[in-house]
C-alpha positions as a Python dict, from the first residue, in 0.01 Angstrom:
ca = {
    (1, 'X'): (0, 0, 0),
    (2, 'X'): (-165, 161, 297),
    (3, 'X'): (-519, 122, 158),
    (4, 'X'): (-703, 253, 464),
    (5, 'X'): (-474, 556, 485),
    (6, 'X'): (-528, 627, 116),
    (7, 'X'): (-906, 603, 152),
    (8, 'X'): (-921, 825, 461),
    (9, 'X'): (-686, 1083, 308),
    (10, 'X'): (-901, 1103, -5),
    (11, 'X'): (-1221, 1123, 200),
    (12, 'X'): (-1068, 1412, 398),
    (13, 'X'): (-989, 1588, 69),
    (14, 'X'): (-615, 1594, 134),
    (15, 'X'): (-344, 1548, -127),
    (16, 'X'): (-18, 1362, -75),
    (17, 'X'): (158, 1700, -87),
    (18, 'X'): (-60, 1835, 194),
    (19, 'X'): (3, 1527, 408),
    (20, 'X'): (375, 1550, 342),
    (21, 'X'): (374, 1912, 456),
    (22, 'X'): (196, 1818, 780),
    (23, 'X'): (466, 1556, 843),
    (24, 'X'): (749, 1790, 737),
    (25, 'X'): (874, 1544, 474),
    (26, 'X'): (896, 1558, 96),
    (27, 'X'): (600, 1462, -117),
    (28, 'X'): (805, 1178, -267),
    (29, 'X'): (889, 1044, 81),
    (30, 'X'): (521, 1051, 174),
    (31, 'X'): (426, 876, -152),
    (32, 'X'): (679, 596, -90),
    (33, 'X'): (540, 548, 261),
    (34, 'X'): (177, 543, 149),
    (35, 'X'): (270, 290, -119),
    (36, 'X'): (430, 72, 151),
    (37, 'X'): (781, 94, 6),
    (38, 'X'): (914, 257, 324),
    (39, 'X'): (773, 257, 675),
    (40, 'X'): (613, 548, 855),
    (41, 'X'): (784, 653, 1177),
    (42, 'X'): (568, 612, 1486),
    (43, 'X'): (558, 990, 1532),
    (44, 'X'): (429, 1027, 1176),
    (45, 'X'): (158, 769, 1242),
    (46, 'X'): (31, 964, 1542),
    (47, 'X'): (28, 1290, 1345),
    (48, 'X'): (-165, 1121, 1062),
    (49, 'X'): (-416, 972, 1307),
    (50, 'X'): (-467, 1317, 1458),
    (51, 'X'): (-505, 1488, 1119),
    (52, 'X'): (-752, 1225, 995),
    (53, 'X'): (-931, 1205, 1332),
    (54, 'X'): (-914, 825, 1347),
    (55, 'X'): (-753, 583, 1587),
    (56, 'X'): (-402, 483, 1479),
    (57, 'X'): (-505, 114, 1479),
    (58, 'X'): (-785, 188, 1232),
    (59, 'X'): (-538, 336, 984),
    (60, 'X'): (-226, 123, 1015),
    (61, 'X'): (-244, -255, 1010),
    (62, 'X'): (59, -474, 1076),
    (63, 'X'): (236, -556, 748),
    (64, 'X'): (171, -929, 782),
    (65, 'X'): (-203, -864, 822),
    (66, 'X'): (-203, -616, 534),
    (67, 'X'): (-39, -865, 299),
    (68, 'X'): (-281, -1140, 395),
    (69, 'X'): (-582, -914, 344),
    (70, 'X'): (-461, -794, 7),
    (71, 'X'): (-362, -1129, -134),
    (72, 'X'): (-653, -1324, 13),
    (73, 'X'): (-407, -1596, 107),
    (74, 'X'): (-292, -1676, 460),
    (75, 'X'): (80, -1622, 505),
}
């Protein structure tokens, strides 16, 4: 799951449906991406960073890093 993205989206008061609309994708597609089941396209990442007014690197961590942080175990 994209924890940081989830937190920033909630803090901004945006729903998954609103984010999906900004990316011109379905709400289900956005949900699957936020859950980490599918990857965001690089263009989508830049749009999200712009919408949330944060640096792209603050929002999206490499998958390997994300897994390690979530599990607490080095990979």
